[in-house]
């Protein structure tokens, strides 16, 4: 009998589609849970084991703390024994904040900030000289030595290169007992009411003392007192002027430039943080980017007049204050609001766009009188900028339509203020380090120790050790191509998960249960071995690792495999086999059949020739692409392959797709730089099917997303009984008042708040979870109410609606992509990533295709079992057989071996990538000696 020390026992799990299952999971082993997409893998790993681990953790807090945290609902399971602290590393958990980067997630940036605060040399941003800092005693010695026998003035700088009249400042200085100041290089006596020209830039210093330097004791004492006073008033900076030559020299307790006198505060780690006001660039607040108004978007058509809507934000003429302002400006600059924009004087355009103040007089020719006008206008561009800063999301969204996002001109995208960028270690600023990819950073760190001074080495030894370890963990999980300043919201699900995995390996915890959700997503076969070794190292230090995975290599390297099935949805939720990978092969499950070769995804007997047309894209230089020219042959299935970070997404998602989208649908997303594109006339629309969720609220479901529910509601509204009652289609929506149950507002569930305990969801007692009120449910089609229809599976609904072509076509497509088991009303939030992507695919497939459509899919095999991939490829092949083009970015060899044409990008990731390594049919590709994809594809084809 197993004990709780060596296993985790789950009894009676019934979450989602799990059928009261019991399972024993060995501890301190690498356990893989596999099975068809939608069979219940995530329900067991995340919604049962992880959810219970989280709940137990929160239970350890006091009742007082729990009321702020909110408690978690207990998963539907009888009991779980032997559970240790649980950490889930999912795909969806990275921050979408623009302030989150690879460096901040992995904590490498925190250690770099510490390194720069303690061991960096500071340089002047004005002269580039090395900054110096002195103690008061050193300053005294330097003055005595440099000015021996000379007469000097000791001054405190208070104003540097700023405009203003400074009357109040002079009064304040006089009150403190000082009688002279130096303004703009000239020493003057302080007088009552003294002030300067407010529109000119000034430098002001207080004259603290004037003395002759000699060796007497009194002289030294007086000098020391003057230094202290000067430092106090000059914010730790003083200035010494030789009375003969009038040459200034600066001294500071802080870091200071010996020539220009600018000083920096002594560095602290938050001086290098773009999330702290002390370090963030004041121009972009540490984001690195700014929104600026684009004049071409404000005036898209220069041939229109203002009255006809030349200014896009304001449209054609209407009776409003703004048009009265335009009219006044037109009188001032002598033009008509009916003149085309291009003919309006430039001064008038400037005032309309950027505002201004002006006074002018207009003489009436008829009445012979004059009238004075005042213009005080904010300007259209300034108004849009002010709306962009408002708290209203709708106003911000409106303002963004007329703005472009550009790199911050002050910090060049580095996010930090100029002082922070001038601290250097081995000649490199912190911004230069975070721009390097991880492999380059690793090489720089290895050689750094030799180039540091003894003092720097002593300070930084421990810090460098921590940084090197964390960089090595990123290299170990195959993320060699990422840079530390890469924004976390631009990471794919697999990359984000592997970064969190690297962070966890770095934390060196022991005795923890890690649960991972398909960590191999987006990873080339070449790097798969590194990932599996990382997971094995987590296990070897004494942790338990559970991985939800379909990858063949991962299953074969596992210590224990649990196969859930036999099918998906309500036909799954059972454990059909468990044991070592060898034991798994003995069972005749779907997974085992694909692993032992009984079943396989077939290689096509011949590759399609296409329609001899193509799209030619030239001179792509976005991110790491090296002036790439590429041809996309049409009427074929194209696979874009290459190691992670080689530039596949940059080429397809960020260059090709935005160009096509802008051409066909006038989309505004700007493509990455390219020189030219030919052949757009050969396709008539582009469709991108990505992995993002289809809905973020429980009210979204497959029926509403695919627009099938609209047709079903129209059908119900045409039933004679509904027409007699005057019901329209809106009556059958659970999102609109009228037909829905108002007690639960169409949700079917009611939330009961329990204060200290978790919120409880109970079936609505008014509608018994049916979402609609009694009157609506009385309308029936073939004996079924609208609620019964939502509870049908797709398989049942296909038969039920077979005589209604509009509904049948959409439902049949969902069934064809292998989703017959989900219900029409299933909450979108409960769908797996693979299911959501296939619903999107089904939605596009159900539209009438033209035979000239260009489909783009980014890793469609995410979350898919071998059998699911077979079904998906069958659907995609149907599309190509009709003459369409399907482009797939993919690492999965089962997909790559079935495509007609491969474009392989490499050779490496990051800076080592961005070139076309090979192109052609799979048979031609495998002859290439340099391609990593060819090496692995060869095994599949031979």
Coordinates of N, CA and C in Angstrom, one line a residue, residues 81 105 126 160 220 266 284 364 404 458 656 786 805:
X81 N -5.2 13.4 -0.6 CA -4.2 13.2 0.5 C -2.8 13.4 -0.1
X105 N 10.5 39.9 -14.7 CA 9.8 38.7 -14.3 C 10.9 37.7 -13.7
X126 N 27.0 65.7 -20.2 CA 27.4 66.9 -21.0 C 28.7 66.7 -21.7
X160 N 20.3 76.8 -12.4 CA 21.1 76.5 -13.5 C 20.2 76.4 -14.8
X220 N 42.3 78.3 7.3 CA 41.8 76.9 7.1 C 40.4 76.7 7.7
X266 N 23.9 60.3 -5.3 CA 24.5 59.0 -5.1 C 23.6 57.9 -5.5
X284 N 8.4 59.9 -20.8 CA 7.5 58.8 -21.2 C 7.0 58.1 -19.9
X364 N -16.2 96.3 -40.8 CA -17.4 96.0 -41.6 C -17.6 97.0 -42.7
X404 N -0.2 58.2 -33.2 CA 0.8 57.1 -33.5 C 1.6 56.9 -32.2
X458 N 35.2 43.1 -5.6 CA 34.9 42.7 -4.2 C 33.4 43.0 -4.0
X656 N 3.7 40.4 -42.9 CA 2.8 40.0 -43.9 C 1.3 40.2 -43.5
X786 N -35.8 27.3 -25.8 CA -34.5 28.0 -26.1 C -33.5 27.5 -25.1
X805 N -30.8 25.5 -43.1 CA -29.5 25.5 -43.7 C -28.5 26.5 -43.0

